[in-house]
Amino acid sequence: MKLLVIGGGGREHALAWKLAQSARVKAVFVAPGNGGTARDKRYRNVAFESNEALADLAQNEGIAFTVVGPEVPLASGVVDVFRARGLRIFGPTQNAAQLESSKDFAKAFMTRHGIPTARHQTFTDPLAARAYVQQRGAPIVIKADGLAAGKGVVVAMTVEEAMAGLDSMQIGNSASDGATKLVIEDFLDGEEASFIVMCDGANVLTLATSQDHKRLLDADRGPNTGGMGAYSPAPVVTPTMHARVLREIIMPTIVGMAADGIPYSGFLYAGLMIDGEGGINALEFNCRMGDPETQPIMLRLKTDLVTLIDAAIDGRLDQVEAKWDRRAALGVVIAAYGYPSHPRTGDAITRLPDDDDDCIAFHAGTAASNNRLVTSGGRVLCVTALGETVRAAQKRAYRAVDEVAFDGLQFRRDIGHRALKIKR
Ligand code: AMP
Ligand code: GLY
């Protein structure tokens, strides 16, 4: 069979890599793909201009099913377009994707269905928003309503910072790209974890736990990024915690969406905050897998991903099981010079490690240009390795990281540090 993966980052490279391993798969089309998928015969990169064009491609090539990586095509309704043409696709509809594309929708949904989350209020009037910040005090968190590629959240430790955050978001000023709605919510303290599941509208299949590192620099300093590295499993999610997240957050979400008439199918990513007393709150939902969490998760998945996604599209997720490598996996993101604010592109990648069974350099912001591989985005590679322990996976990954060469590269030296601190 032929499959299609929509997207071109490290997450999509890892999904395509896993799908291509299935004995049933002849080719994996990746739209648009990246320099890594361009140079490997298992994949075929395709350019496209619209959701309709992707559906045309799926129809013309006889694609057995499509998997959507990023949130933007989901929020623009790619799943609705495919389904209207009877094409098999795994992902939430535009309505269901509001769990990610509208913070206001997600918060109202969680409040309505009793899903634990920070207390919030939504504002369209800048004066009312300022008054609320004055009244609640700091620390406080301000979130732009729409998709903002990780840039729509200000975690303000002081009222002054919060006011500056409000100004920068230019509420109500849609003419200047400002947010038309803002969510202001209480600050939650604790440790963050990602919890990712597959859903088919009614049933849930949990994926291996993972944790990413959002800050640019070692010791969790510097600006927020899309994620500088991740590992799986995440020891912060103990078996008890795992059961509680399913019971308190994931299942009420799936049941609630179905009850509201917008059944959720696709990957669902809950961003959690786990506090010192064991309280769990949902910080956010993403309607997709995490990047870079996907890379270590795919390296540990032993079950054929084609079987799992087929079952999910058919509403049979209760009949399949995912088997995981007991080893740990850890991925280190190598970013371009200037990332995250102004990533430089066009640097020649002169050296890459050889991939093997235990260690793979998944590509993200890379492009093939005149037989050379050059950087083309902020996050360039995610070097991901397996090991008996998190420490062993870390060692293996960093050995390969040291073999990567391009001008201005940056990466963290401490991916996995939280897992190494937890004694088990
Ligand atoms: P979000 O896109 O909603 O996940 O927010 C991005 C990041 O902001 C999260 O990964 C957290 O690090 C932080 N954050 C979001 N909401 C809160 C909150 N209520 N309390 C503390 N930190 C938060
Ligand atoms: N790594 C965080 C995300 O994909 O949203």
GROMACS .gro file of C-alpha atoms and ligand atoms in nm:
model
  452
    1MET     CA    1   0.000   0.000   0.000
    2LYS     CA    2   0.091   0.365  -0.038
    3LEU     CA    3   0.056   0.607   0.251
    4LEU     CA    4   0.069   0.984   0.286
    5VAL     CA    5   0.211   1.181   0.578
    6ILE     CA    6   0.131   1.553   0.585
    7GLY     CA    7   0.407   1.772   0.727
    8GLY     CA    8   0.779   1.820   0.697
    9GLY     CA    9   0.932   1.824   1.044
   10GLY     CA   10   1.112   1.577   1.267
   11ARG     CA   11   0.780   1.441   1.388
   12GLU     CA   12   0.672   1.361   1.033
   13HIS     CA   13   1.008   1.207   0.947
   14ALA     CA   14   0.972   0.977   1.248
   15LEU     CA   15   0.612   0.886   1.160
   16ALA     CA   16   0.707   0.816   0.797
   17TRP     CA   17   1.009   0.612   0.910
   18LYS     CA   18   0.793   0.395   1.133
   19LEU     CA   19   0.518   0.350   0.872
   20ALA     CA   20   0.776   0.258   0.606
   21GLN     CA   21   0.893  -0.034   0.819
   22SER     CA   22   0.562  -0.213   0.774
   23ALA     CA   23   0.583  -0.506   0.535
   24ARG     CA   24   0.252  -0.386   0.387
   25VAL     CA   25   0.390  -0.050   0.279
   26LYS     CA   26   0.537   0.013  -0.064
   27ALA     CA   27   0.586   0.389  -0.048
   28VAL     CA   28   0.531   0.672   0.197
   29PHE     CA   29   0.454   1.008   0.037
   30VAL     CA   30   0.550   1.302   0.256
   31ALA     CA   31   0.398   1.645   0.189
   32PRO     CA   32   0.614   1.849   0.179
   33GLY     CA   33   0.879   1.639   0.358
   34ASN     CA   34   1.233   1.761   0.418
   35GLY     CA   35   1.594   1.698   0.311
   36GLY     CA   36   1.601   1.371   0.506
   37THR     CA   37   1.293   1.224   0.339
   38ALA     CA   38   1.414   1.357   0.000
   39ARG     CA   39   1.728   1.147  -0.001
   40ASP     CA   40   1.577   0.818   0.107
   41LYS     CA   41   1.408   0.589  -0.148
   42ARG     CA   42   1.143   0.478   0.100
   43TYR     CA   43   0.979   0.821   0.082
   44ARG     CA   44   0.853   1.048  -0.188
   45ASN     CA   45   0.835   1.421  -0.116
   46VAL     CA   46   0.546   1.604  -0.275
   47ALA     CA   47   0.474   1.976  -0.295
   48PHE     CA   48   0.115   2.093  -0.250
   49GLU     CA   49  -0.081   2.414  -0.231
   50SER     CA   50  -0.404   2.337  -0.053
   51ASN     CA   51  -0.601   2.074   0.134
   52GLU     CA   52  -0.789   2.004  -0.190
   53ALA     CA   53  -0.459   1.942  -0.367
   54LEU     CA   54  -0.360   1.693  -0.097
   55ALA     CA   55  -0.691   1.512  -0.141
   56ASP     CA   56  -0.634   1.506  -0.521
   57LEU     CA   57  -0.295   1.349  -0.461
   58ALA     CA   58  -0.440   1.087  -0.225
   59GLN     CA   59  -0.707   1.005  -0.482
   60ASN     CA   60  -0.474   0.992  -0.785
   61GLU     CA   61  -0.208   0.784  -0.610
   62GLY     CA   62  -0.455   0.546  -0.445
   63ILE     CA   63  -0.326   0.631  -0.096
   64ALA     CA   64  -0.453   0.376   0.158
   65PHE     CA   65  -0.458   0.630   0.439
   66THR     CA   66  -0.319   0.971   0.533
   67VAL     CA   67  -0.169   1.076   0.865
   68VAL     CA   68  -0.156   1.445   0.957
   69GLY     CA   69   0.145   1.567   1.155
   70PRO     CA   70   0.104   1.939   1.231
   71GLU     CA   71  -0.184   2.142   1.373
   72VAL     CA   72  -0.216   2.397   1.091
   73PRO     CA   73  -0.369   2.164   0.826
   74LEU     CA   74  -0.593   2.012   1.096
   75ALA     CA   75  -0.718   2.353   1.207
   76SER     CA   76  -0.785   2.442   0.844
   77GLY     CA   77  -1.003   2.134   0.797
   78VAL     CA   78  -0.789   1.891   0.596
   79VAL     CA   79  -0.968   1.597   0.762
   80ASP     CA   80  -1.309   1.733   0.663
   81VAL     CA   81  -1.194   1.771   0.300
   82PHE     CA   82  -1.063   1.412   0.287
   83ARG     CA   83  -1.366   1.262   0.458
   84ALA     CA   84  -1.606   1.445   0.227
   85ARG     CA   85  -1.436   1.259  -0.058
   86GLY     CA   86  -1.442   0.925   0.121
   87LEU     CA   87  -1.063   0.926   0.172
   88ARG     CA   88  -0.920   0.756   0.481
   89ILE     CA   89  -0.734   0.999   0.707
   90PHE     CA   90  -0.624   0.996   1.071
   91GLY     CA   91  -0.675   1.324   1.256
   92PRO     CA   92  -0.946   1.537   1.416
   93THR     CA   93  -1.196   1.740   1.215
   94GLN     CA   94  -1.167   2.118   1.209
   95ASN     CA   95  -1.428   2.141   1.484
   96ALA     CA   96  -1.256   1.885   1.706
   97ALA     CA   97  -0.915   2.047   1.644
   98GLN     CA   98  -1.045   2.353   1.829
   99LEU     CA   99  -0.916   2.178   2.140
  100GLU     CA  100  -0.582   2.315   2.022
  101SER     CA  101  -0.672   2.596   1.783
  102SER     CA  102  -0.880   2.788   2.037
  103LYS     CA  103  -0.765   2.819   2.398
  104ASP     CA  104  -1.106   2.965   2.481
  105PHE     CA  105  -1.281   2.659   2.334
  106ALA     CA  106  -1.049   2.425   2.526
  107LYS     CA  107  -1.088   2.605   2.857
  108ALA     CA  108  -1.467   2.630   2.826
  109PHE     CA  109  -1.477   2.260   2.731
  110MET     CA  110  -1.267   2.156   3.031
  111THR     CA  111  -1.469   2.369   3.271
  112ARG     CA  112  -1.797   2.230   3.132
  113HIS     CA  113  -1.682   1.870   3.169
  114GLY     CA  114  -1.505   1.899   3.505
  115ILE     CA  115  -1.157   1.837   3.369
  116PRO     CA  116  -0.898   1.979   3.611
  117THR     CA  117  -0.730   2.290   3.469
  118ALA     CA  118  -0.621   2.633   3.593
  119ARG     CA  119  -0.906   2.873   3.673
  120HIS     CA  120  -0.949   3.116   3.386
  121GLN     CA  121  -1.143   3.398   3.225
  122THR     CA  122  -1.166   3.497   2.859
  123PHE     CA  123  -1.144   3.861   2.744
  124THR     CA  124  -1.210   4.056   2.429
  125ASP     CA  125  -1.179   4.397   2.596
  126PRO     CA  126  -0.824   4.512   2.684
  127LEU     CA  127  -0.941   4.726   2.977
  128ALA     CA  128  -1.131   4.441   3.134
  129ALA     CA  129  -0.826   4.215   3.086
  130ARG     CA  130  -0.602   4.468   3.264
  131ALA     CA  131  -0.848   4.505   3.548
  132TYR     CA  132  -0.860   4.127   3.592
  133VAL     CA  133  -0.479   4.104   3.607
  134GLN     CA  134  -0.473   4.381   3.871
  135GLN     CA  135  -0.735   4.200   4.072
  136ARG     CA  136  -0.583   3.845   4.050
  137GLY     CA  137  -0.221   3.959   4.086
  138ALA     CA  138   0.090   3.764   3.977
  139PRO     CA  139   0.217   3.512   3.886
  140ILE     CA  140  -0.043   3.483   3.613
  141VAL     CA  141  -0.058   3.339   3.262
  142ILE     CA  142  -0.187   3.509   2.947
  143LYS     CA  143  -0.270   3.311   2.634
  144ALA     CA  144  -0.370   3.432   2.288
  145ASP     CA  145  -0.676   3.241   2.169
  146GLY     CA  146  -0.559   3.109   1.831
  147LEU     CA  147  -0.271   2.897   1.702
  148ALA     CA  148   0.049   3.088   1.770
  149ALA     CA  149   0.325   2.833   1.705
  150GLY     CA  150   0.423   2.835   2.072
  151LYS     CA  151   0.447   3.214   2.088
  152GLY     CA  152   0.104   3.292   2.225
  153VAL     CA  153   0.171   3.234   2.595
  154VAL     CA  154   0.316   3.476   2.850
  155VAL     CA  155   0.393   3.331   3.191
  156ALA     CA  156   0.419   3.653   3.394
  157MET     CA  157   0.587   3.647   3.733
  158THR     CA  158   0.491   4.009   3.808
  159VAL     CA  159   0.190   4.229   3.730
  160GLU     CA  160   0.420   4.454   3.521
  161GLU     CA  161   0.525   4.159   3.306
  162ALA     CA  162   0.160   4.062   3.267
  163MET     CA  163   0.069   4.413   3.153
  164ALA     CA  164   0.356   4.414   2.905
  165GLY     CA  165   0.234   4.074   2.782
  166LEU     CA  166  -0.116   4.214   2.733
  167ASP     CA  167   0.026   4.505   2.534
  168SER     CA  168   0.233   4.276   2.314
  169MET     CA  169  -0.069   4.067   2.226
  170GLN     CA  170  -0.269   4.373   2.118
  171ILE     CA  171  -0.603   4.231   2.216
  172GLY     CA  172  -0.892   4.338   1.998
  173ASN     CA  173  -0.661   4.471   1.730
  174SER     CA  174  -0.711   4.208   1.464
  175ALA     CA  175  -0.602   4.454   1.191
  176SER     CA  176  -0.246   4.427   1.324
  177ASP     CA  177  -0.255   4.051   1.367
  178GLY     CA  178  -0.330   4.088   1.735
  179ALA     CA  179  -0.536   3.831   1.922
  180THR     CA  180  -0.907   3.898   1.921
  181LYS     CA  181  -0.953   3.697   2.238
  182LEU     CA  182  -0.731   3.629   2.536
  183VAL     CA  183  -0.746   3.368   2.805
  184ILE     CA  184  -0.601   3.471   3.140
  185GLU     CA  185  -0.545   3.188   3.382
  186ASP     CA  186  -0.392   3.114   3.721
  187PHE     CA  187  -0.028   3.013   3.732
  188LEU     CA  188   0.032   2.648   3.817
  189ASP     CA  189   0.355   2.524   3.969
  190GLY     CA  190   0.502   2.177   3.925
  191GLU     CA  191   0.659   1.951   3.669
  192GLU     CA  192   0.529   1.933   3.313
  193ALA     CA  193   0.468   1.608   3.129
  194SER     CA  194   0.323   1.518   2.793
  195PHE     CA  195   0.058   1.248   2.769
  196ILE     CA  196  -0.018   1.137   2.416
  197VAL     CA  197  -0.291   0.898   2.305
  198MET     CA  198  -0.456   0.777   1.987
  199CYS     CA  199  -0.835   0.814   1.972
  200ASP     CA  200  -1.100   0.680   1.736
  201GLY     CA  201  -1.393   0.887   1.859
  202ALA     CA  202  -1.473   0.652   2.145
  203ASN     CA  203  -1.172   0.435   2.234
  204VAL     CA  204  -0.826   0.536   2.346
  205LEU     CA  205  -0.486   0.375   2.298
  206THR     CA  206  -0.217   0.529   2.516
  207LEU     CA  207   0.129   0.581   2.372
  208ALA     CA  208   0.448   0.553   2.575
  209THR     CA  209   0.501   0.846   2.813
  210SER     CA  210   0.745   1.120   2.726
  211GLN     CA  211   0.874   1.455   2.838
  212ASP     CA  212   1.023   1.737   2.636
  213HIS     CA  213   1.255   2.028   2.719
  214LYS     CA  214   1.103   2.358   2.611
  215ARG     CA  215   1.380   2.605   2.697
  216LEU     CA  216   1.667   2.678   2.461
  217LEU     CA  217   1.954   2.646   2.709
  218ASP     CA  218   2.089   2.394   2.960
  219ALA     CA  219   1.930   2.386   3.306
  220ASP     CA  220   1.600   2.504   3.152
  221ARG     CA  221   1.716   2.860   3.092
  222GLY     CA  222   1.669   3.093   2.798
  223PRO     CA  223   1.365   3.145   2.576
  224ASN     CA  224   1.087   2.894   2.514
  225THR     CA  225   1.118   2.690   2.196
  226GLY     CA  226   0.912   2.427   2.020
  227GLY     CA  227   1.118   2.171   2.214
  228MET     CA  228   1.492   2.106   2.232
  229GLY     CA  229   1.480   1.736   2.307
  230ALA     CA  230   1.265   1.464   2.458
  231TYR     CA  231   1.283   1.120   2.608
  232SER     CA  232   1.057   0.825   2.674
  233PRO     CA  233   0.949   0.687   2.917
  234ALA     CA  234   0.899   0.981   3.155
  235PRO     CA  235   0.945   0.859   3.513
  236VAL     CA  236   0.738   1.152   3.646
  237VAL     CA  237   0.435   0.967   3.507
  238THR     CA  238   0.428   0.676   3.753
  239PRO     CA  239   0.183   0.390   3.690
  240THR     CA  240  -0.058   0.544   3.944
  241MET     CA  241  -0.029   0.882   3.776
  242HIS     CA  242  -0.083   0.715   3.438
  243ALA     CA  243  -0.412   0.564   3.553
  244ARG     CA  244  -0.522   0.895   3.703
  245VAL     CA  245  -0.443   1.095   3.387
  246LEU     CA  246  -0.654   0.851   3.186
  247ARG     CA  247  -0.940   0.862   3.435
  248GLU     CA  248  -0.933   1.233   3.525
  249ILE     CA  249  -0.831   1.395   3.197
  250ILE     CA  250  -0.821   1.177   2.885
  251MET     CA  251  -1.143   0.975   2.917
  252PRO     CA  252  -1.357   1.274   3.025
  253THR     CA  253  -1.221   1.458   2.721
  254ILE     CA  254  -1.311   1.182   2.475
  255VAL     CA  255  -1.650   1.124   2.636
  256GLY     CA  256  -1.714   1.500   2.657
  257MET     CA  257  -1.628   1.563   2.292
  258ALA     CA  258  -1.858   1.281   2.182
  259ALA     CA  259  -2.135   1.412   2.410
  260ASP     CA  260  -2.093   1.760   2.259
  261GLY     CA  261  -2.143   1.612   1.912
  262ILE     CA  262  -1.782   1.652   1.799
  263PRO     CA  263  -1.627   1.307   1.846
  264TYR     CA  264  -1.248   1.325   1.863
  265SER     CA  265  -1.032   1.101   1.649
  266GLY     CA  266  -0.661   1.144   1.592
  267PHE     CA  267  -0.363   1.185   1.816
  268LEU     CA  268  -0.441   1.381   2.131
  269TYR     CA  269  -0.166   1.540   2.333
  270ALA     CA  270  -0.243   1.663   2.683
  271GLY     CA  271   0.013   1.899   2.832
  272LEU     CA  272   0.002   1.834   3.206
  273MET     CA  273   0.127   2.007   3.517
  274ILE     CA  274   0.190   1.772   3.807
  275ASP     CA  275   0.231   1.954   4.139
  276GLY     CA  276   0.422   1.858   4.453
  277GLU     CA  277   0.110   1.711   4.615
  278GLY     CA  278   0.033   1.489   4.317
  279GLY     CA  279  -0.241   1.714   4.177
  280ILE     CA  280  -0.279   1.689   3.800
  281ASN     CA  281  -0.401   1.973   3.581
  282ALA     CA  282  -0.433   1.997   3.205
  283LEU     CA  283  -0.238   2.299   3.078
  284GLU     CA  284  -0.341   2.255   2.719
  285PHE     CA  285  -0.441   2.013   2.450
  286ASN     CA  286  -0.270   1.964   2.118
  287CYS     CA  287  -0.459   1.786   1.844
  288ARG     CA  288  -0.145   1.609   1.717
  289MET     CA  289   0.164   1.433   1.839
  290GLY     CA  290   0.443   1.633   1.999
  291ASP     CA  291   0.758   1.733   1.823
  292PRO     CA  292   1.016   1.618   1.939
  293GLU     CA  293   0.828   1.368   2.163
  294THR     CA  294   0.728   1.164   1.857
  295GLN     CA  295   1.090   1.082   1.769
  296PRO     CA  296   1.174   0.884   2.088
  297ILE     CA  297   0.821   0.740   2.101
  298MET     CA  298   0.847   0.600   1.746
  299LEU     CA  299   1.189   0.453   1.818
  300ARG     CA  300   1.037   0.256   2.107
  301LEU     CA  301   0.721   0.141   1.924
  302LYS     CA  302   0.744  -0.228   1.835
  303THR     CA  303   0.394  -0.274   1.695
  304ASP     CA  304   0.330  -0.200   1.327
  305LEU     CA  305   0.202   0.161   1.319
  306VAL     CA  306  -0.002   0.081   1.005
  307THR     CA  307  -0.207  -0.168   1.207
  308LEU     CA  308  -0.269   0.086   1.483
  309ILE     CA  309  -0.372   0.369   1.251
  310ASP     CA  310  -0.589   0.140   1.038
  311ALA     CA  311  -0.771   0.032   1.354
  312ALA     CA  312  -0.809   0.392   1.469
  313ILE     CA  313  -0.960   0.505   1.138
  314ASP     CA  314  -1.206   0.212   1.154
  315GLY     CA  315  -1.306   0.277   1.517
  316ARG     CA  316  -1.144  -0.047   1.636
  317LEU     CA  317  -0.877   0.091   1.870
  318ASP     CA  318  -1.013  -0.127   2.150
  319GLN     CA  319  -0.902  -0.434   1.952
  320VAL     CA  320  -0.532  -0.350   1.914
  321GLU     CA  321  -0.243  -0.316   2.150
  322ALA     CA  322   0.085  -0.126   2.128
  323LYS     CA  323   0.405  -0.301   2.234
  324TRP     CA  324   0.700  -0.093   2.348
  325ASP     CA  325   1.071  -0.154   2.358
  326ARG     CA  326   1.160  -0.169   2.727
  327ARG     CA  327   1.464   0.040   2.657
  328ALA     CA  328   1.460   0.418   2.691
  329ALA     CA  329   1.483   0.651   2.393
  330LEU     CA  330   1.617   1.004   2.395
  331GLY     CA  331   1.626   1.267   2.121
  332VAL     CA  332   1.847   1.576   2.106
  333VAL     CA  333   1.736   1.861   1.881
  334ILE     CA  334   2.007   2.040   1.687
  335ALA     CA  335   1.890   2.389   1.601
  336ALA     CA  336   2.011   2.652   1.358
  337TYR     CA  337   2.202   2.966   1.448
  338GLY     CA  338   1.962   3.230   1.576
  339TYR     CA  339   1.685   2.986   1.675
  340PRO     CA  340   1.421   3.049   1.811
  341SER     CA  341   1.385   3.420   1.730
  342HIS     CA  342   1.565   3.450   1.394
  343PRO     CA  343   1.690   3.114   1.270
  344ARG     CA  344   1.943   3.139   0.990
  345THR     CA  345   1.889   2.909   0.694
  346GLY     CA  346   2.113   2.792   0.411
  347ASP     CA  347   2.406   2.662   0.618
  348ALA     CA  348   2.563   2.356   0.455
  349ILE     CA  349   2.536   2.041   0.667
  350THR     CA  350   2.878   1.889   0.610
  351ARG     CA  351   2.867   1.594   0.844
  352LEU     CA  352   2.594   1.358   0.968
  353PRO     CA  353   2.615   1.039   1.175
  354ASP     CA  354   2.528   0.709   1.005
  355ASP     CA  355   2.186   0.581   1.107
  356ASP     CA  356   2.168   0.237   1.266
  357ASP     CA  357   1.907   0.032   1.452
  358ASP     CA  358   1.969   0.215   1.780
  359CYS     CA  359   2.031   0.567   1.662
  360ILE     CA  360   1.868   0.777   1.392
  361ALA     CA  361   1.909   1.140   1.293
  362PHE     CA  362   1.555   1.248   1.208
  363HIS     CA  363   1.550   1.555   0.985
  364ALA     CA  364   1.336   1.865   1.031
  365GLY     CA  365   1.465   2.194   0.889
  366THR     CA  366   1.684   2.046   0.617
  367ALA     CA  367   1.659   2.075   0.240
  368ALA     CA  368   1.841   1.917  -0.049
  369SER     CA  369   1.998   2.186  -0.267
  370ASN     CA  370   2.228   2.100  -0.563
  371ASN     CA  371   2.325   1.767  -0.412
  372ARG     CA  372   2.407   1.936  -0.085
  373LEU     CA  373   2.209   1.924   0.235
  374VAL     CA  374   2.143   2.267   0.385
  375THR     CA  375   1.957   2.401   0.686
  376SER     CA  376   1.610   2.534   0.605
  377GLY     CA  377   1.444   2.593   0.941
  378GLY     CA  378   1.491   2.653   1.312
  379ARG     CA  379   1.503   2.297   1.436
  380VAL     CA  380   1.729   2.115   1.193
  381LEU     CA  381   1.771   1.759   1.323
  382CYS     CA  382   1.665   1.542   1.614
  383VAL     CA  383   1.926   1.278   1.685
  384THR     CA  384   1.741   1.000   1.865
  385ALA     CA  385   1.888   0.690   2.030
  386LEU     CA  386   1.783   0.386   2.230
  387GLY     CA  387   1.965   0.265   2.540
  388GLU     CA  388   1.916   0.028   2.834
  389THR     CA  389   1.865   0.331   3.058
  390VAL     CA  390   1.797   0.700   2.998
  391ARG     CA  391   2.164   0.760   3.073
  392ALA     CA  392   2.275   0.504   2.813
  393ALA     CA  393   2.036   0.646   2.552
  394GLN     CA  394   2.167   0.992   2.634
  395LYS     CA  395   2.528   0.883   2.586
  396ARG     CA  396   2.452   0.715   2.256
  397ALA     CA  397   2.256   1.016   2.126
  398TYR     CA  398   2.528   1.266   2.222
  399ARG     CA  399   2.796   1.054   2.056
  400ALA     CA  400   2.603   1.088   1.731
  401VAL     CA  401   2.529   1.458   1.796
  402ASP     CA  402   2.902   1.520   1.806
  403GLU     CA  403   2.926   1.388   1.451
  404VAL     CA  404   2.692   1.656   1.315
  405ALA     CA  405   2.855   1.960   1.159
  406PHE     CA  406   2.711   2.285   1.023
  407ASP     CA  407   2.790   2.647   1.102
  408GLY     CA  408   2.621   2.796   1.406
  409LEU     CA  409   2.457   2.478   1.533
  410GLN     CA  410   2.317   2.482   1.885
  411PHE     CA  411   2.188   2.210   2.112
  412ARG     CA  412   2.140   2.137   2.480
  413ARG     CA  413   2.388   1.917   2.662
  414ASP     CA  414   2.145   1.805   2.934
  415ILE     CA  415   1.847   1.644   2.761
  416GLY     CA  416   1.708   1.385   3.002
  417HIS     CA  417   1.829   1.558   3.318
  418ARG     CA  418   1.492   1.535   3.493
  419ALA     CA  419   1.466   1.161   3.437
  420LEU     CA  420   1.819   1.116   3.570
  421LYS     CA  421   1.729   1.303   3.891
  422ILE     CA  422   1.435   1.074   3.973
  423LYS     CA  423   1.554   0.765   4.159
  424ARG     CA  424   1.347   0.455   4.096
  425AMP     P1  425   0.052   2.610   2.645
  425AMP     O1  426   0.074   2.642   2.499
  425AMP     O2  427  -0.083   2.647   2.694
  425AMP     O3  428   0.095   2.474   2.684
  425AMP     O4  429   0.160   2.699   2.722
  425AMP     C1  430   0.297   2.693   2.688
  425AMP     C2  431   0.381   2.677   2.812
  425AMP     O5  432   0.351   2.781   2.906
  425AMP     C3  433   0.354   2.548   2.887
  425AMP     O6  434   0.428   2.441   2.836
  425AMP     C4  435   0.397   2.586   3.027
  425AMP     O7  436   0.538   2.580   3.040
  425AMP     C5  437   0.356   2.730   3.038
  425AMP     N1  438   0.221   2.741   3.098
  425AMP     C6  439   0.103   2.739   3.034
  425AMP     N2  440  -0.001   2.751   3.119
  425AMP     C7  441   0.053   2.761   3.241
  425AMP     C8  442  -0.002   2.778   3.373
  425AMP     N3  443  -0.133   2.789   3.394
  425AMP     N4  444   0.085   2.783   3.477
  425AMP     C9  445   0.218   2.774   3.457
  425AMP     N5  446   0.276   2.760   3.336
  425AMP    C10  447   0.196   2.755   3.229
  426GLY     N1  448   0.700   1.952   2.207
  426GLY     C1  449   0.582   2.024   2.232
  426GLY     C2  450   0.485   2.024   2.123
  426GLY     O1  451   0.496   1.953   2.025
  426GLY     O2  452   0.389   2.098   2.134
   0.00000   0.00000   0.00000
